[in-house]
Amino acid sequence: MKMSKKLISVLSAGVMAFALFGMAGCSSEGDSATPKEMTTEEINAQDIQVTESGFTVLPDQTVSYAFTVENPNTEYVGNSVTFTIEGYDENDVMLIGGGETIQEVYPGITTAAAGTAYLSDTGATIARFEVKPLMQNVVWTKCQQSTEELQGMFQLSDDKVTEADGTMAVTGKISSELPESTSSAEASALDNRRDAHVVAILRDADGKILCGGTAMGVMLDPSMTPIITSSSSTGTVPGTVDENGNPVDENGNPIEPNDAELISGEPTEEQMTEEGTGEEEPSVATTTYTITIPGIVQYATVSIYATPGI
């Protein structure tokens, strides 16, 4: 089963559609050793770009915000990227201040984040909202995935938004085609594990960001894949052969070649044509996620971003 190359699911008025986005890739490397860590200065990194941001002030003065970012450094992954979150009034007086950290920002794909702050001044209005990366603190590692691998890593489905107890919940399914294990059976679950950073962003009718939420610890591993068995023979496996070397059953009756495996245990040519070679299909792991968004917000669409990371 080849996974669809989609990383963003868009849910609009109960109708789900998927969006592909263009991606500038990073080179694929087969070295499984611990990646070398580098500083922003060492790779002369370009600034990570904040492409969208927005917020909503809820009745209890909670400021629910969300933003999206892109990494223009095509060969490197930004690790532990911290963003400052600031809101100012019309006189440039800071009303809110805080930070948000994204553990992995991969090149070529859009990564999202969401969080909350608190507006203590009930009479104040946020006129300017800013999100900026602290580039000097970013740790960089060489990108190990190709553009195609990043683009097709996750598939989203069954998105749904519900409202209850003064909050909104976005639920759905996420799937990923797991890589083959390269180590012992005991370690295979860790080798094949994929972690997903899943964020839901609510938008108004013009596509402007209103707020959002993040799913914590979405993990996919071999325990979430269906058990796949090879096709079995449709006939009787011979227990012996006659004097001419032809397979017979336990009563000595001839067995037609197209109804049984050869005495050697290998499938017949017809069986191989009908049933394939017995190779297993790729392991596809599927799990569910739940994203809680504070407050009840009037929205038009929900964008769901699934990217590698935690």
GROMACS .gro file of C-alpha atoms in nm:
model
  310
    1MET     CA    1   0.000   0.000   0.000
    2LYS     CA    2   0.160   0.322  -0.114
    3MET     CA    3   0.076   0.612   0.110
    4SER     CA    4  -0.069   0.925  -0.041
    5LYS     CA    5   0.175   1.217  -0.053
    6LYS     CA    6  -0.027   1.448   0.167
    7LEU     CA    7   0.068   1.626   0.484
    8ILE     CA    8  -0.213   1.875   0.531
    9SER     CA    9  -0.578   1.792   0.569
   10VAL     CA   10  -0.834   2.071   0.531
   11LEU     CA   11  -1.181   2.027   0.678
   12SER     CA   12  -1.443   2.276   0.561
   13ALA     CA   13  -1.806   2.277   0.677
   14GLY     CA   14  -1.794   1.904   0.741
   15VAL     CA   15  -1.641   1.821   0.402
   16MET     CA   16  -1.283   1.700   0.402
   17ALA     CA   17  -1.031   1.769   0.129
   18PHE     CA   18  -0.660   1.712   0.112
   19ALA     CA   19  -0.401   1.965   0.002
   20LEU     CA   20  -0.061   1.899  -0.144
   21PHE     CA   21   0.206   2.158  -0.111
   22GLY     CA   22   0.520   2.212  -0.314
   23MET     CA   23   0.835   2.111  -0.141
   24ALA     CA   24   1.203   2.191  -0.180
   25GLY     CA   25   1.378   1.876  -0.068
   26CYS     CA   26   1.680   1.769   0.126
   27SER     CA   27   1.932   1.507   0.025
   28SER     CA   28   1.881   1.149   0.138
   29GLU     CA   29   2.158   0.983   0.335
   30GLY     CA   30   2.194   0.625   0.443
   31ASP     CA   31   2.421   0.685   0.741
   32SER     CA   32   2.234   0.575   1.054
   33ALA     CA   33   2.492   0.714   1.294
   34THR     CA   34   2.399   0.992   1.533
   35PRO     CA   35   2.373   1.309   1.322
   36LYS     CA   36   2.640   1.572   1.381
   37GLU     CA   37   2.504   1.882   1.551
   38MET     CA   38   2.595   2.222   1.407
   39THR     CA   39   2.528   2.582   1.499
   40THR     CA   40   2.353   2.848   1.294
   41GLU     CA   41   2.690   3.014   1.234
   42GLU     CA   42   2.857   2.692   1.119
   43ILE     CA   43   2.609   2.634   0.837
   44ASN     CA   44   2.544   3.003   0.772
   45ALA     CA   45   2.174   2.931   0.815
   46GLN     CA   46   1.899   3.147   0.674
   47ASP     CA   47   1.632   3.252   0.921
   48ILE     CA   48   1.336   3.019   0.964
   49GLN     CA   49   1.039   3.203   0.817
   50VAL     CA   50   0.711   3.261   1.003
   51THR     CA   51   0.466   3.241   0.712
   52GLU     CA   52   0.134   3.292   0.896
   53SER     CA   53   0.019   3.381   1.245
   54GLY     CA   54  -0.301   3.477   1.422
   55PHE     CA   55  -0.479   3.481   1.757
   56THR     CA   56  -0.815   3.506   1.930
   57VAL     CA   57  -0.880   3.661   2.271
   58LEU     CA   58  -1.135   3.443   2.452
   59PRO     CA   59  -1.388   3.574   2.706
   60ASP     CA   60  -1.168   3.465   2.999
   61GLN     CA   61  -0.878   3.673   2.857
   62THR     CA   62  -0.693   3.366   2.731
   63VAL     CA   63  -0.510   3.443   2.407
   64SER     CA   64  -0.523   3.135   2.183
   65TYR     CA   65  -0.276   3.160   1.894
   66ALA     CA   66  -0.128   2.957   1.611
   67PHE     CA   67   0.136   3.005   1.344
   68THR     CA   68   0.312   2.828   1.057
   69VAL     CA   69   0.682   2.826   0.967
   70GLU     CA   70   0.910   2.713   0.686
   71ASN     CA   71   1.277   2.621   0.691
   72PRO     CA   72   1.462   2.754   0.383
   73ASN     CA   73   1.782   2.562   0.466
   74THR     CA   74   1.722   2.274   0.225
   75GLU     CA   75   1.985   2.035   0.363
   76TYR     CA   76   1.932   2.083   0.735
   77VAL     CA   77   1.677   2.018   1.007
   78GLY     CA   78   1.634   2.284   1.273
   79ASN     CA   79   1.616   2.124   1.619
   80SER     CA   80   1.465   2.279   1.932
   81VAL     CA   81   1.360   2.598   1.758
   82THR     CA   82   1.217   2.851   2.003
   83PHE     CA   83   0.987   3.130   1.887
   84THR     CA   84   0.907   3.441   2.088
   85ILE     CA   85   0.536   3.525   2.115
   86GLU     CA   86   0.458   3.894   2.172
   87GLY     CA   87   0.148   4.113   2.156
   88TYR     CA   88   0.146   4.495   2.164
   89ASP     CA   89  -0.117   4.762   2.187
   90GLU     CA   90  -0.139   5.057   1.946
   91ASN     CA   91   0.122   5.245   2.151
   92ASP     CA   92   0.370   4.955   2.127
   93VAL     CA   93   0.322   4.861   2.491
   94MET     CA   94   0.375   4.487   2.534
   95LEU     CA   95   0.059   4.314   2.655
   96ILE     CA   96   0.161   3.949   2.625
   97GLY     CA   97   0.497   3.778   2.603
   98GLY     CA   98   0.602   3.416   2.591
   99GLY     CA   99   0.759   3.146   2.379
  100GLU     CA  100   0.683   2.833   2.181
  101THR     CA  101   0.932   2.559   2.089
  102ILE     CA  102   0.910   2.328   1.788
  103GLN     CA  103   1.141   2.029   1.833
  104GLU     CA  104   1.205   1.964   1.461
  105VAL     CA  105   1.158   2.199   1.168
  106TYR     CA  106   1.227   2.012   0.843
  107PRO     CA  107   1.313   2.186   0.516
  108GLY     CA  108   1.060   2.207   0.235
  109ILE     CA  109   0.745   2.143   0.439
  110THR     CA  110   0.520   2.375   0.637
  111THR     CA  111   0.530   2.316   1.013
  112ALA     CA  112   0.267   2.453   1.250
  113ALA     CA  113   0.250   2.536   1.620
  114ALA     CA  114  -0.015   2.658   1.863
  115GLY     CA  115  -0.041   2.772   2.222
  116THR     CA  116  -0.197   3.010   2.470
  117ALA     CA  117  -0.105   3.321   2.665
  118TYR     CA  118  -0.297   3.540   2.909
  119LEU     CA  119  -0.402   3.903   2.867
  120SER     CA  120  -0.412   4.050   3.217
  121ASP     CA  121  -0.538   4.395   3.115
  122THR     CA  122  -0.908   4.347   3.042
  123GLY     CA  123  -0.935   4.690   2.882
  124ALA     CA  124  -0.640   4.646   2.646
  125THR     CA  125  -0.654   4.547   2.279
  126ILE     CA  126  -0.376   4.366   2.097
  127ALA     CA  127  -0.298   4.572   1.787
  128ARG     CA  128   0.018   4.389   1.681
  129PHE     CA  129   0.102   4.020   1.721
  130GLU     CA  130   0.455   3.898   1.646
  131VAL     CA  131   0.619   3.557   1.629
  132LYS     CA  132   0.997   3.542   1.578
  133PRO     CA  133   1.253   3.258   1.583
  134LEU     CA  134   1.558   3.274   1.813
  135MET     CA  135   1.804   3.165   1.546
  136GLN     CA  136   2.114   3.180   1.765
  137ASN     CA  137   1.986   2.891   1.978
  138VAL     CA  138   1.894   2.652   1.695
  139VAL     CA  139   2.085   2.323   1.667
  140TRP     CA  140   2.113   2.194   1.309
  141THR     CA  141   2.155   1.839   1.179
  142LYS     CA  142   2.187   1.708   0.826
  143CYS     CA  143   1.854   1.610   0.674
  144GLN     CA  144   1.822   1.232   0.634
  145GLN     CA  145   1.500   1.220   0.429
  146SER     CA  146   1.440   1.303   0.066
  147THR     CA  147   1.169   1.540  -0.048
  148GLU     CA  148   0.951   1.248  -0.154
  149GLU     CA  149   0.993   1.074   0.182
  150LEU     CA  150   0.894   1.385   0.375
  151GLN     CA  151   0.605   1.458   0.142
  152GLY     CA  152   0.454   1.111   0.171
  153MET     CA  153   0.534   1.032   0.533
  154PHE     CA  154   0.185   1.082   0.679
  155GLN     CA  155  -0.175   1.050   0.562
  156LEU     CA  156  -0.466   1.213   0.745
  157SER     CA  157  -0.829   1.098   0.737
  158ASP     CA  158  -1.163   1.102   0.921
  159ASP     CA  159  -1.118   1.458   1.051
  160LYS     CA  160  -1.398   1.580   1.278
  161VAL     CA  161  -1.460   1.882   1.502
  162THR     CA  162  -1.678   1.862   1.813
  163GLU     CA  163  -1.769   2.115   2.081
  164ALA     CA  164  -1.825   2.031   2.447
  165ASP     CA  165  -1.772   2.187   2.791
  166GLY     CA  166  -1.649   2.516   2.650
  167THR     CA  167  -1.375   2.365   2.433
  168MET     CA  168  -1.335   2.236   2.079
  169ALA     CA  169  -1.184   1.899   1.992
  170VAL     CA  170  -1.041   1.796   1.656
  171THR     CA  171  -1.009   1.421   1.611
  172GLY     CA  172  -0.896   1.203   1.323
  173LYS     CA  173  -0.670   0.924   1.202
  174ILE     CA  174  -0.306   0.941   1.099
  175SER     CA  175  -0.123   0.670   0.905
  176SER     CA  176   0.235   0.612   0.798
  177GLU     CA  177   0.417   0.348   0.595
  178LEU     CA  178   0.689   0.226   0.831
  179PRO     CA  179   1.043   0.152   0.710
  180GLU     CA  180   1.185  -0.199   0.726
  181SER     CA  181   1.372  -0.285   1.044
  182THR     CA  182   1.750  -0.303   1.020
  183SER     CA  183   1.821  -0.452   1.364
  184SER     CA  184   1.712  -0.729   1.600
  185ALA     CA  185   1.348  -0.808   1.667
  186GLU     CA  186   1.377  -0.661   2.017
  187ALA     CA  187   1.477  -0.321   1.881
  188SER     CA  188   1.259  -0.324   1.568
  189ALA     CA  189   0.976  -0.129   1.731
  190LEU     CA  190   1.210   0.159   1.812
  191ASP     CA  191   1.383   0.141   1.473
  192ASN     CA  192   1.053   0.163   1.286
  193ARG     CA  193   0.882   0.414   1.512
  194ARG     CA  194   0.760   0.742   1.362
  195ASP     CA  195   0.670   1.045   1.571
  196ALA     CA  196   0.428   1.300   1.432
  197HIS     CA  197   0.383   1.665   1.525
  198VAL     CA  198   0.011   1.724   1.458
  199VAL     CA  199  -0.144   2.071   1.481
  200ALA     CA  200  -0.497   2.191   1.401
  201ILE     CA  201  -0.546   2.553   1.299
  202LEU     CA  202  -0.888   2.720   1.284
  203ARG     CA  203  -0.936   2.981   1.011
  204ASP     CA  204  -1.201   3.237   0.920
  205ALA     CA  205  -1.375   3.266   0.583
  206ASP     CA  206  -1.080   3.464   0.444
  207GLY     CA  207  -0.830   3.199   0.549
  208LYS     CA  208  -0.691   3.406   0.835
  209ILE     CA  209  -0.562   3.213   1.136
  210LEU     CA  210  -0.785   3.237   1.442
  211CYS     CA  211  -0.628   2.990   1.687
  212GLY     CA  212  -0.519   2.631   1.714
  213GLY     CA  213  -0.411   2.333   1.920
  214THR     CA  214  -0.148   2.058   1.923
  215ALA     CA  215  -0.173   1.681   1.972
  216MET     CA  216   0.082   1.559   2.224
  217GLY     CA  217   0.296   1.251   2.158
  218VAL     CA  218   0.145   1.104   1.841
  219MET     CA  219   0.351   0.792   1.776
  220LEU     CA  220   0.321   0.519   1.513
  221ASP     CA  221   0.506   0.188   1.546
  222PRO     CA  222   0.482  -0.178   1.432
  223SER     CA  223   0.232  -0.262   1.708
  224MET     CA  224  -0.020  -0.052   1.512
  225THR     CA  225   0.017  -0.245   1.185
  226PRO     CA  226  -0.214  -0.529   1.074
  227ILE     CA  227  -0.074  -0.882   1.072
  228ILE     CA  228  -0.009  -0.986   0.711
  229THR     CA  229   0.029  -1.353   0.616
  230SER     CA  230   0.130  -1.502   0.284
  231SER     CA  231  -0.137  -1.676   0.074
  232SER     CA  232  -0.174  -2.046   0.151
  233SER     CA  233  -0.200  -2.331  -0.097
  234THR     CA  234  -0.549  -2.419  -0.219
  235GLY     CA  235  -0.469  -2.790  -0.259
  236THR     CA  236  -0.324  -3.074  -0.053
  237VAL     CA  237   0.045  -3.074   0.019
  238PRO     CA  238   0.179  -3.412  -0.093
  239GLY     CA  239   0.321  -3.638   0.171
  240THR     CA  240   0.508  -3.864  -0.073
  241VAL     CA  241   0.562  -3.947  -0.441
  242ASP     CA  242   0.489  -4.247  -0.662
  243GLU     CA  243   0.747  -4.458  -0.845
  244ASN     CA  244   0.768  -4.197  -1.120
  245GLY     CA  245   0.835  -3.911  -0.878
  246ASN     CA  246   0.488  -3.756  -0.910
  247PRO     CA  247   0.326  -3.627  -0.590
  248VAL     CA  248   0.048  -3.835  -0.434
  249ASP     CA  249  -0.171  -3.791  -0.127
  250GLU     CA  250  -0.172  -4.017   0.179
  251ASN     CA  251  -0.399  -4.265  -0.006
  252GLY     CA  252  -0.169  -4.288  -0.306
  253ASN     CA  253  -0.392  -4.082  -0.533
  254PRO     CA  254  -0.218  -3.848  -0.783
  255ILE     CA  255  -0.222  -3.478  -0.705
  256GLU     CA  256  -0.251  -3.234  -0.992
  257PRO     CA  257   0.042  -2.988  -1.007
  258ASN     CA  258  -0.193  -2.689  -1.016
  259ASP     CA  259  -0.360  -2.801  -0.692
  260ALA     CA  260  -0.055  -2.845  -0.472
  261GLU     CA  261   0.290  -2.726  -0.395
  262LEU     CA  262   0.583  -2.923  -0.529
  263ILE     CA  263   0.733  -3.184  -0.299
  264SER     CA  264   1.025  -2.946  -0.246
  265GLY     CA  265   0.788  -2.706  -0.077
  266GLU     CA  266   0.819  -2.443  -0.348
  267PRO     CA  267   0.491  -2.310  -0.502
  268THR     CA  268   0.402  -2.410  -0.856
  269GLU     CA  269   0.444  -2.165  -1.142
  270GLU     CA  270   0.067  -2.113  -1.157
  271GLN     CA  271   0.048  -2.048  -0.784
  272MET     CA  272   0.326  -1.792  -0.808
  273THR     CA  273   0.137  -1.620  -1.089
  274GLU     CA  274  -0.192  -1.616  -0.896
  275GLU     CA  275  -0.061  -1.556  -0.545
  276GLY     CA  276   0.259  -1.361  -0.604
  277THR     CA  277   0.592  -1.453  -0.448
  278GLY     CA  278   0.473  -1.443  -0.090
  279GLU     CA  279   0.642  -1.110  -0.016
  280GLU     CA  280   0.474  -0.904   0.254
  281GLU     CA  281   0.308  -0.574   0.181
  282PRO     CA  282   0.463  -0.262   0.340
  283SER     CA  283   0.364  -0.218   0.705
  284VAL     CA  284   0.121   0.072   0.743
  285ALA     CA  285   0.065   0.194   1.099
  286THR     CA  286  -0.252   0.384   1.187
  287THR     CA  287  -0.355   0.557   1.508
  288THR     CA  288  -0.590   0.832   1.619
  289TYR     CA  289  -0.519   1.180   1.749
  290THR     CA  290  -0.715   1.430   1.957
  291ILE     CA  291  -0.641   1.804   1.957
  292THR     CA  292  -0.809   2.022   2.218
  293ILE     CA  293  -0.858   2.392   2.141
  294PRO     CA  294  -0.968   2.618   2.429
  295GLY     CA  295  -1.292   2.812   2.395
  296ILE     CA  296  -1.562   2.802   2.131
  297VAL     CA  297  -1.460   2.994   1.821
  298GLN     CA  298  -1.666   3.066   1.511
  299TYR     CA  299  -1.456   2.932   1.225
  300ALA     CA  300  -1.487   2.846   0.856
  301THR     CA  301  -1.215   2.584   0.799
  302VAL     CA  302  -0.969   2.374   0.994
  303SER     CA  303  -0.621   2.302   0.857
  304ILE     CA  304  -0.441   2.001   1.005
  305TYR     CA  305  -0.064   1.980   0.972
  306ALA     CA  306   0.126   1.654   1.028
  307THR     CA  307   0.505   1.674   1.016
  308PRO     CA  308   0.789   1.458   1.152
  309GLY     CA  309   0.878   1.532   1.512
  310ILE     CA  310   0.718   1.554   1.854
   0.00000   0.00000   0.00000
